[in-house]
Amino acid sequence: SPHTVIEIVNDDMPFLVDSLAALFSARGIAVHLIVHPVLRLRRDRKGRFAGIVESKIAAARPKGTHTESLMQVEIEAQPPASYAALKSALAGVLADVRRVVNDWRAMRGRIDAALAEIAATKPPVPAAETAEAVAFLEWVRDGHFTFQGARTYVLSRARNHELLRPVPRSGLGLLRTVSAESAARHKSPLPPALADFTRKRELLIIAKATMRTLVHRAVPLDFIGIRRFSRDGRVIGQHRIVGLFTSRAYSESPREIPLLREKVARVIARAGFDPQSHDGKALFHILESHPRDELFQASASCNSRSGAGPPCSCAAIPSNGMSPASSSFPATATRTPSSGGSRTSWKRPSGERTRAATSRLATHRSRACISWCRRSRAPSPPTTCGASNASWSRRCVPGMTAWAKS
C-alpha cells in the first residue's frame, strides 16, 4: 500500500477525530482516509472481544457492554523508523482527550466554586464590575467554553517574597499533573511587576495561554483567571481555567456577551456618533466583525495604559482606506464585452472582488477612525500610510476601547 494504515480502538468520547487530525496536521502528515464506526461491544473480564451488540439492543446499553470507537486512518507512507515516535504521540493525544473528557464536569464545577467564593467574600471591586464578571462566568459555564484544564493557586509570602503555588491535587484535565519545569517555577518568588499584577483588584484575567493543545483544535489555549479574595479584601490566590471558546462564543453578537457588551457600549457612547449615521453604523459593524479574541483581551492590554486617552492610531490605515495592494485597479482584471456587445466593461476575478469588498470595509474603518480622532482631539492622521488594514485590529480598536474605558 502507498499509505501507512493506523488502527485504533478506544472508548467512544468527544474530540477523538478532531484531535487525531490536529496531531497529523501539526506533524505535517497528510491524511487520506478516516473510517470511524462507533459500535456497542461485549468483552470478557480480560478485555477480549466477545461480540457486537445489535443496534436495536444497543440503545438500552445492556450490562457488560461498552460503546467503542473503532478508527482506521490512512496517512501518507511513513518510514518504519518513525513508527515508535508516532505511536507514542498518538497515545499521548488519546490520553489528553481522556483526561479532558473525564474531568469535564469537575472543571465546570470549578466555575461554580468560584461563583460561590465571589458571593461569600464580596470582592473589593465596583458592584457593576462584579455583576458583569459573574455574568461572564455563568456564560462561560453554560456552553460557551470547552474546558480542557483547571488548577487553583494560593498566593503566599515567605522571606519578603511572594509565591504563587498550586494547591495540591487541585489540577484537572490537562493541568492534572504539574511538570518539573512548572514545579521549579512555582518555587521561585514572583518578580515585582508580576506580583503587583497578581494583587490587582480585578476579578478576571482573560488572555491567550502559552500552552498549546491538540485536543479538539491545534491552537493556543484560552486562559481565564479568577482572582480569589479574602473577606478583608486581600488577593489570596487564583482559579485558572484553560480551554477554547466554542463556536457559539464567536457567532453571538458582542452586544449579547458579558464583558464585551460593556466595552462595545462604552466605545459607541464615547465616540459620540449618531447610531443611525454613516459613521455610527460603520463603527458598530467594525466592532461586530472585530476578531473576538482581541475584544476579549483588549481590556487586559489597554487598561494598563495611563492618561486620559491613547494616542491616535489612525496612522495604521491609509487615508483612502485601502492597502497599497488594493488602492489601484487590479492588473489582473479581465476585459469582457457587455451584453450589448458595443461597449466593454471591466470584470474583476473572484479574488479581486473579495479584495474590493475588503477595501470597502477598510474605507468604513478609516472614516470611523478619523472621526474618532477628531472628536477625541487626538493628533490628525497622516494623509498617506503604507500599513496594512490588519493594523486596524492591532491599534485602532484597542485604542478606542481604552479611550472608552478611561
CSV table of C-alpha atoms in Angstrom, one decimal:
chain,number,residue,atom,x,y,z
A,1,SER,CA,0.0,0.0,0.0
A,2,PRO,CA,1.3,3.5,-0.8
A,3,HIS,CA,-0.2,4.6,2.6
A,4,THR,CA,0.5,3.8,6.2
A,5,VAL,CA,-2.6,2.4,8.0
A,6,ILE,CA,-3.2,3.1,11.7
A,7,GLU,CA,-5.9,1.2,13.6
A,8,ILE,CA,-7.2,2.5,17.0
A,9,VAL,CA,-9.7,1.0,19.4
A,10,ASN,CA,-10.8,3.4,22.1
A,11,ASP,CA,-13.7,4.1,24.4
A,12,ASP,CA,-16.1,6.4,22.5
A,13,MET,CA,-15.8,10.0,23.6
A,14,PRO,CA,-15.8,13.5,22.1
A,15,PHE,CA,-12.8,15.1,20.3
A,16,LEU,CA,-11.2,11.8,19.0
A,17,VAL,CA,-11.3,12.5,15.3
A,18,ASP,CA,-10.6,16.2,15.6
A,19,SER,CA,-7.6,15.6,17.9
A,20,LEU,CA,-6.0,12.9,15.8
A,21,ALA,CA,-6.5,15.2,12.7
A,22,ALA,CA,-4.8,18.0,14.6
A,23,LEU,CA,-1.9,15.8,15.5
A,24,PHE,CA,-1.3,14.7,11.9
A,25,SER,CA,-1.6,18.3,10.7
A,26,ALA,CA,0.9,19.5,13.4
A,27,ARG,CA,3.4,16.9,12.2
A,28,GLY,CA,2.8,17.7,8.5
A,29,ILE,CA,1.3,14.3,7.7
A,30,ALA,CA,-1.4,14.2,5.0
A,31,VAL,CA,-4.5,12.2,5.9
A,32,HIS,CA,-6.1,10.3,3.0
A,33,LEU,CA,-8.9,8.5,4.8
A,34,ILE,CA,-10.6,8.2,8.2
A,35,VAL,CA,-13.1,5.4,8.9
A,36,HIS,CA,-14.8,5.8,12.3
A,37,PRO,CA,-17.6,3.4,13.2
A,38,VAL,CA,-18.9,3.5,16.7
A,39,LEU,CA,-20.2,0.2,18.0
A,40,ARG,CA,-21.6,-1.4,21.2
A,41,LEU,CA,-19.3,-4.3,22.0
A,42,ARG,CA,-19.2,-7.2,24.6
A,43,ARG,CA,-15.9,-8.1,26.2
A,44,ASP,CA,-14.9,-10.7,28.7
A,45,ARG,CA,-13.3,-9.9,32.1
A,46,LYS,CA,-9.9,-9.9,30.4
A,47,GLY,CA,-11.0,-7.3,27.9
A,48,ARG,CA,-11.1,-9.8,24.9
A,49,PHE,CA,-13.7,-9.2,22.2
A,50,ALA,CA,-16.9,-11.3,22.8
A,51,GLY,CA,-19.4,-10.0,20.2
A,52,ILE,CA,-21.2,-7.0,18.8
A,53,VAL,CA,-24.5,-5.9,20.3
A,54,GLU,CA,-27.3,-5.5,17.8
A,55,SER,CA,-28.3,-1.9,17.1
A,56,LYS,CA,-31.9,-2.4,18.5
A,57,ILE,CA,-30.5,-3.7,21.8
A,58,ALA,CA,-27.5,-1.3,22.0
A,59,ALA,CA,-29.7,1.7,22.7
A,60,ALA,CA,-30.7,0.1,26.0
A,61,ARG,CA,-26.9,-0.1,27.0
A,62,PRO,CA,-27.1,-3.7,28.3
A,63,LYS,CA,-24.9,-4.6,31.2
A,64,GLY,CA,-21.4,-5.9,30.3
A,65,THR,CA,-21.3,-3.9,27.1
A,66,HIS,CA,-19.3,-0.8,26.1
A,67,THR,CA,-19.6,1.8,23.3
A,68,GLU,CA,-16.3,1.8,21.5
A,69,SER,CA,-14.8,3.9,18.7
A,70,LEU,CA,-13.0,1.9,16.0
A,71,MET,CA,-10.9,4.0,13.8
A,72,GLN,CA,-8.8,3.2,10.8
A,73,VAL,CA,-6.7,6.1,9.5
A,74,GLU,CA,-4.8,6.1,6.2
A,75,ILE,CA,-1.9,8.6,6.1
A,76,GLU,CA,0.9,9.2,3.7
A,77,ALA,CA,3.5,6.5,3.9
A,78,GLN,CA,5.8,6.8,6.9
A,79,PRO,CA,9.3,5.3,7.3
A,80,PRO,CA,9.3,2.3,9.7
A,81,ALA,CA,11.9,4.2,11.9
A,82,SER,CA,9.2,6.8,12.7
A,83,TYR,CA,6.6,4.2,13.9
A,84,ALA,CA,7.6,4.3,17.6
A,85,ALA,CA,7.5,8.1,17.8
A,86,LEU,CA,4.2,8.3,16.0
A,87,LYS,CA,2.7,5.6,18.2
A,88,SER,CA,3.9,7.5,21.3
A,89,ALA,CA,2.4,10.8,20.0
A,90,LEU,CA,-0.9,9.1,19.3
A,91,ALA,CA,-1.1,7.6,22.8
A,92,GLY,CA,-0.3,11.0,24.3
A,93,VAL,CA,-3.1,12.7,22.4
A,94,LEU,CA,-5.6,10.0,23.3
A,95,ALA,CA,-4.6,10.2,27.0
A,96,ASP,CA,-5.1,14.0,26.9
A,97,VAL,CA,-8.5,13.6,25.4
A,98,ARG,CA,-9.4,11.1,28.1
A,99,ARG,CA,-8.3,13.4,30.9
A,100,VAL,CA,-10.3,16.3,29.4
A,101,VAL,CA,-13.4,14.3,28.9
A,102,ASN,CA,-13.2,12.6,32.3
A,103,ASP,CA,-12.7,15.8,34.2
A,104,TRP,CA,-15.2,17.9,32.3
A,105,ARG,CA,-17.8,18.1,35.0
A,106,ALA,CA,-15.3,18.8,37.7
A,107,MET,CA,-13.8,21.7,35.6
A,108,ARG,CA,-17.2,23.1,35.0
A,109,GLY,CA,-17.8,22.8,38.8
A,110,ARG,CA,-14.7,24.9,39.4
A,111,ILE,CA,-16.6,27.8,37.9
A,112,ASP,CA,-19.5,27.2,40.3
A,113,ALA,CA,-16.9,27.1,43.2
A,114,ALA,CA,-15.5,30.5,42.1
A,115,LEU,CA,-19.0,32.0,41.8
A,116,ALA,CA,-19.7,30.8,45.4
A,117,GLU,CA,-16.5,32.3,46.6
A,118,ILE,CA,-17.4,35.7,45.0
A,119,ALA,CA,-20.8,35.6,46.6
A,120,ALA,CA,-19.3,34.8,50.0
A,121,THR,CA,-16.3,37.2,50.1
A,122,LYS,CA,-17.7,40.2,48.2
A,123,PRO,CA,-14.5,41.3,46.5
A,124,PRO,CA,-13.4,44.9,46.8
A,125,VAL,CA,-14.3,45.9,43.2
A,126,PRO,CA,-17.2,48.0,42.0
A,127,ALA,CA,-20.6,46.3,42.2
A,128,ALA,CA,-21.2,46.7,38.4
A,129,GLU,CA,-17.9,45.1,37.6
A,130,THR,CA,-18.6,42.2,39.9
A,131,ALA,CA,-22.0,41.7,38.4
A,132,GLU,CA,-20.6,41.7,34.9
A,133,ALA,CA,-17.8,39.2,35.9
A,134,VAL,CA,-20.4,36.9,37.4
A,135,ALA,CA,-22.5,37.1,34.3
A,136,PHE,CA,-19.4,36.3,32.2
A,137,LEU,CA,-18.5,33.2,34.3
A,138,GLU,CA,-22.1,31.9,34.1
A,139,TRP,CA,-22.0,32.5,30.3
A,140,VAL,CA,-18.7,30.6,30.1
A,141,ARG,CA,-20.1,27.7,32.1
A,142,ASP,CA,-23.3,27.4,30.1
A,143,GLY,CA,-22.0,26.1,26.8
A,144,HIS,CA,-19.6,28.8,25.5
A,145,PHE,CA,-16.3,27.2,26.6
A,146,THR,CA,-14.7,23.9,26.0
A,147,PHE,CA,-12.9,23.2,29.3
A,148,GLN,CA,-9.5,21.5,29.0
A,149,GLY,CA,-7.7,22.2,32.3
A,150,ALA,CA,-8.1,23.8,35.7
A,151,ARG,CA,-6.0,24.4,38.7
A,152,THR,CA,-6.2,26.5,41.9
A,153,TYR,CA,-3.3,28.6,43.2
A,154,VAL,CA,-2.6,30.2,46.6
A,155,LEU,CA,-0.7,33.4,47.0
A,156,SER,CA,1.7,33.3,50.0
A,157,ARG,CA,4.5,35.3,51.4
A,158,ALA,CA,7.9,34.0,52.6
A,159,ARG,CA,11.0,35.9,53.4
A,160,ASN,CA,9.7,39.1,52.0
A,161,HIS,CA,8.9,37.4,48.7
A,162,GLU,CA,5.6,36.4,47.2
A,163,LEU,CA,4.9,33.0,45.8
A,164,LEU,CA,2.0,31.7,43.7
A,165,ARG,CA,1.8,28.0,44.2
A,166,PRO,CA,-0.7,25.4,43.1
A,167,VAL,CA,-3.0,23.8,45.6
A,168,PRO,CA,-2.1,20.1,45.9
A,169,ARG,CA,-4.4,17.8,43.9
A,170,SER,CA,-6.4,20.8,42.5
A,171,GLY,CA,-5.3,20.1,38.9
A,172,LEU,CA,-7.9,18.8,36.4
A,173,GLY,CA,-7.8,17.9,32.7
A,174,LEU,CA,-4.6,18.9,31.0
A,175,LEU,CA,-3.5,20.6,34.3
A,176,ARG,CA,-3.9,17.5,36.4
A,177,THR,CA,-0.2,17.0,36.7
A,178,VAL,CA,2.5,19.6,37.4
A,179,SER,CA,5.5,19.4,35.1
A,180,ALA,CA,9.0,19.6,36.6
A,181,GLU,CA,9.6,22.9,34.9
A,182,SER,CA,6.4,24.3,36.4
A,183,ALA,CA,7.2,23.0,39.8
A,184,ALA,CA,10.6,24.7,39.7
A,185,ARG,CA,9.0,28.0,38.6
A,186,HIS,CA,6.4,27.9,41.4
A,187,LYS,CA,9.2,27.7,44.0
A,188,SER,CA,10.7,31.0,42.7
A,189,PRO,CA,9.5,34.3,44.0
A,190,LEU,CA,7.3,36.4,41.7
A,191,PRO,CA,9.1,39.3,40.0
A,192,PRO,CA,7.8,42.7,41.4
A,193,ALA,CA,5.8,43.5,38.3
A,194,LEU,CA,4.1,40.2,38.3
A,195,ALA,CA,3.4,40.3,42.0
A,196,ASP,CA,1.8,43.7,41.5
A,197,PHE,CA,-0.3,42.3,38.7
A,198,THR,CA,-1.3,39.3,40.8
A,199,ARG,CA,-2.5,41.6,43.6
A,200,LYS,CA,-4.5,43.8,41.3
A,201,ARG,CA,-8.1,44.3,42.5
A,202,GLU,CA,-9.8,43.0,39.4
A,203,LEU,CA,-11.8,39.7,39.3
A,204,LEU,CA,-10.9,38.4,35.9
A,205,ILE,CA,-7.9,37.8,33.7
A,206,ILE,CA,-8.6,36.8,30.0
A,207,ALA,CA,-5.7,36.0,27.8
A,208,LYS,CA,-4.2,33.5,25.4
A,209,ALA,CA,-2.1,30.9,27.2
A,210,THR,CA,1.4,30.0,26.1
A,211,MET,CA,0.3,26.3,26.3
A,212,ARG,CA,-0.9,24.8,23.1
A,213,THR,CA,-3.3,21.9,22.8
A,214,LEU,CA,-4.0,19.2,20.3
A,215,VAL,CA,-7.4,18.3,21.9
A,216,HIS,CA,-10.2,19.4,19.5
A,217,ARG,CA,-8.1,22.2,17.8
A,218,ALA,CA,-4.4,22.7,17.4
A,219,VAL,CA,-4.2,26.2,18.7
A,220,PRO,CA,-3.0,28.1,21.8
A,221,LEU,CA,-5.4,27.7,24.7
A,222,ASP,CA,-7.7,30.4,26.0
A,223,PHE,CA,-6.9,31.4,29.6
A,224,ILE,CA,-9.4,32.6,32.2
A,225,GLY,CA,-8.0,33.6,35.6
A,226,ILE,CA,-10.3,34.3,38.5
A,227,ARG,CA,-8.7,36.2,41.4
A,228,ARG,CA,-9.6,34.9,44.9
A,229,PHE,CA,-10.1,37.4,47.7
A,230,SER,CA,-10.2,37.1,51.4
A,231,ARG,CA,-13.0,38.6,53.4
A,232,ASP,CA,-10.8,41.6,54.3
A,233,GLY,CA,-10.2,42.3,50.6
A,234,ARG,CA,-6.7,40.8,50.0
A,235,VAL,CA,-5.9,38.7,46.9
A,236,ILE,CA,-5.1,35.2,48.2
A,237,GLY,CA,-4.8,33.3,45.0
A,238,GLN,CA,-6.4,32.4,41.7
A,239,HIS,CA,-8.5,29.9,39.9
A,240,ARG,CA,-7.1,29.2,36.5
A,241,ILE,CA,-9.1,27.7,33.7
A,242,VAL,CA,-7.8,26.8,30.2
A,243,GLY,CA,-9.7,25.6,27.2
A,244,LEU,CA,-11.3,27.0,24.0
A,245,PHE,CA,-14.2,29.3,23.4
A,246,THR,CA,-16.8,27.4,21.4
A,247,SER,CA,-18.2,28.4,18.0
A,248,ARG,CA,-21.3,29.8,19.8
A,249,ALA,CA,-19.0,32.4,21.5
A,250,TYR,CA,-17.7,33.5,18.1
A,251,SER,CA,-21.1,33.7,16.4
A,252,GLU,CA,-23.0,35.7,19.0
A,253,SER,CA,-23.1,39.4,18.8
A,254,PRO,CA,-20.7,41.1,21.2
A,255,ARG,CA,-23.6,43.2,22.5
A,256,GLU,CA,-25.0,39.9,24.0
A,257,ILE,CA,-21.8,38.7,25.6
A,258,PRO,CA,-21.0,39.8,29.2
A,259,LEU,CA,-17.8,42.0,29.4
A,260,LEU,CA,-17.9,42.6,25.6
A,261,ARG,CA,-21.3,44.2,25.7
A,262,GLU,CA,-19.9,46.8,28.2
A,263,LYS,CA,-16.8,47.5,26.1
A,264,VAL,CA,-18.9,47.9,22.9
A,265,ALA,CA,-21.4,50.2,24.7
A,266,ARG,CA,-18.7,52.4,26.1
A,267,VAL,CA,-16.9,52.7,22.7
A,268,ILE,CA,-20.1,53.7,20.9
A,269,ALA,CA,-21.2,56.1,23.7
A,270,ARG,CA,-17.8,57.9,24.0
A,271,ALA,CA,-17.3,58.1,20.2
A,272,GLY,CA,-20.4,60.3,20.1
A,273,PHE,CA,-21.7,59.1,16.8
A,274,ASP,CA,-25.4,59.1,15.9
A,275,PRO,CA,-26.2,55.4,15.8
A,276,GLN,CA,-28.2,56.0,12.6
A,277,SER,CA,-25.4,58.0,10.9
A,278,HIS,CA,-22.9,56.5,8.4
A,279,ASP,CA,-20.0,56.7,10.9
A,280,GLY,CA,-22.2,55.2,13.7
A,281,LYS,CA,-23.2,52.2,11.6
A,282,ALA,CA,-19.6,51.8,10.3
A,283,LEU,CA,-18.3,51.7,13.9
A,284,PHE,CA,-20.9,49.3,15.0
A,285,HIS,CA,-20.1,47.0,12.1
A,286,ILE,CA,-16.4,47.2,12.9
A,287,LEU,CA,-16.9,46.2,16.5
A,288,GLU,CA,-19.3,43.3,15.4
A,289,SER,CA,-16.7,41.9,12.9
A,290,HIS,CA,-13.6,42.6,15.0
A,291,PRO,CA,-11.7,39.4,16.0
A,292,ARG,CA,-13.4,38.1,19.1
A,293,ASP,CA,-10.2,37.0,20.8
A,294,GLU,CA,-8.9,40.5,20.6
A,295,LEU,CA,-12.1,42.0,22.0
A,296,PHE,CA,-11.9,39.6,25.0
A,297,GLN,CA,-8.3,40.5,25.7
A,298,ALA,CA,-8.5,44.2,24.9
A,299,SER,CA,-9.1,45.3,28.5
A,300,ALA,CA,-6.1,43.4,29.8
A,301,SER,CA,-3.7,45.2,27.4
A,302,CYS,CA,-5.4,48.6,27.2
A,303,ASN,CA,-6.2,49.2,30.9
A,304,SER,CA,-2.5,49.2,31.7
A,305,ARG,CA,-2.2,52.4,29.7
A,306,SER,CA,-2.2,55.7,31.7
A,307,GLY,CA,-3.5,59.1,30.8
A,308,ALA,CA,-6.9,60.4,29.7
A,309,GLY,CA,-6.7,58.6,26.3
A,310,PRO,CA,-4.4,56.8,24.0
A,311,PRO,CA,-2.5,58.5,21.1
A,312,CYS,CA,-4.4,58.4,17.8
A,313,SER,CA,-3.8,55.2,15.9
A,314,CYS,CA,-5.3,56.2,12.6
A,315,ALA,CA,-1.8,56.1,11.1
A,316,ALA,CA,-2.4,52.4,10.9
A,317,ILE,CA,-4.8,53.0,8.0
A,318,PRO,CA,-4.2,54.6,4.6
A,319,SER,CA,-6.2,57.8,4.0
A,320,ASN,CA,-8.2,56.2,1.3
A,321,GLY,CA,-9.0,53.1,3.5
A,322,MET,CA,-7.1,50.8,1.2
A,323,SER,CA,-3.9,48.8,1.4
A,324,PRO,CA,-1.3,49.6,-1.3
A,325,ALA,CA,-2.1,46.3,-3.0
A,326,SER,CA,-5.8,47.2,-3.5
A,327,SER,CA,-5.6,51.0,-3.9
A,328,SER,CA,-5.3,50.9,-7.6
A,329,PHE,CA,-7.3,48.9,-10.2
A,330,PRO,CA,-6.0,45.3,-10.3
A,331,ALA,CA,-3.6,44.4,-13.0
A,332,THR,CA,-5.2,41.0,-13.4
A,333,ALA,CA,-8.7,42.3,-14.3
A,334,THR,CA,-10.1,41.0,-17.5
A,335,ARG,CA,-11.9,42.9,-20.2
A,336,THR,CA,-15.2,41.4,-21.2
A,337,PRO,CA,-17.9,42.6,-23.7
A,338,SER,CA,-21.1,43.9,-22.2
A,339,SER,CA,-24.5,42.3,-23.0
A,340,GLY,CA,-25.0,44.8,-25.9
A,341,GLY,CA,-21.7,44.0,-27.5
A,342,SER,CA,-20.9,47.6,-28.5
A,343,ARG,CA,-19.3,48.5,-25.2
A,344,THR,CA,-16.7,46.9,-23.0
A,345,SER,CA,-16.6,46.7,-19.2
A,346,TRP,CA,-14.1,45.6,-16.7
A,347,LYS,CA,-14.9,42.5,-14.6
A,348,ARG,CA,-12.8,41.6,-11.6
A,349,PRO,CA,-11.9,38.0,-10.9
A,350,SER,CA,-13.4,36.5,-7.8
A,351,GLY,CA,-10.3,37.0,-5.7
A,352,GLU,CA,-10.2,40.7,-6.7
A,353,ARG,CA,-13.9,41.1,-6.0
A,354,THR,CA,-13.1,39.8,-2.5
A,355,ARG,CA,-10.3,42.2,-2.0
A,356,ALA,CA,-12.6,45.0,-3.3
A,357,ALA,CA,-15.1,44.2,-0.6
A,358,THR,CA,-12.3,44.2,2.0
A,359,SER,CA,-11.3,47.6,0.7
A,360,ARG,CA,-14.8,48.9,1.2
A,361,LEU,CA,-14.8,47.7,4.8
A,362,ALA,CA,-11.4,49.3,5.3
A,363,THR,CA,-12.8,52.6,4.0
A,364,HIS,CA,-15.5,52.4,6.7
A,365,ARG,CA,-12.8,51.7,9.2
A,366,SER,CA,-10.7,54.6,8.1
A,367,ARG,CA,-13.6,57.1,8.2
A,368,ALA,CA,-14.7,56.0,11.6
A,369,CYS,CA,-11.2,56.1,13.0
A,370,ILE,CA,-10.6,59.6,11.6
A,371,SER,CA,-13.8,60.8,13.1
A,372,TRP,CA,-12.9,59.3,16.4
A,373,CYS,CA,-9.5,61.1,16.3
A,374,ARG,CA,-11.2,64.4,15.6
A,375,ARG,CA,-13.8,64.0,18.4
A,376,SER,CA,-11.2,62.9,20.9
A,377,ARG,CA,-8.9,65.8,20.0
A,378,ALA,CA,-6.2,63.3,19.1
A,379,PRO,CA,-3.5,64.2,16.5
A,380,SER,CA,-4.8,64.2,13.0
A,381,PRO,CA,-3.9,61.2,10.9
A,382,PRO,CA,-1.4,61.5,8.1
A,383,THR,CA,-2.5,61.7,4.5
A,384,THR,CA,-0.8,58.5,3.5
A,385,CYS,CA,0.2,55.3,5.2
A,386,GLY,CA,1.8,52.1,3.9
A,387,ALA,CA,0.5,49.9,6.7
A,388,SER,CA,-2.0,47.0,6.0
A,389,ASN,CA,-5.6,47.0,7.0
A,390,ALA,CA,-4.8,44.4,9.7
A,391,SER,CA,-3.1,47.2,11.6
A,392,TRP,CA,-6.6,48.4,12.5
A,393,SER,CA,-7.1,45.3,14.6
A,394,ARG,CA,-3.8,45.8,16.5
A,395,ARG,CA,-4.0,49.5,17.1
A,396,CYS,CA,-7.2,51.4,16.4
A,397,VAL,CA,-9.9,49.4,18.0
A,398,PRO,CA,-7.8,48.6,21.2
A,399,GLY,CA,-7.1,52.3,21.3
A,400,MET,CA,-10.7,53.2,21.1
A,401,THR,CA,-11.6,50.6,23.7
A,402,ALA,CA,-9.0,52.0,26.1
A,403,TRP,CA,-10.3,55.5,25.4
A,404,ALA,CA,-13.8,54.5,26.2
A,405,LYS,CA,-12.8,52.9,29.5
A,406,SER,CA,-10.8,55.9,30.6
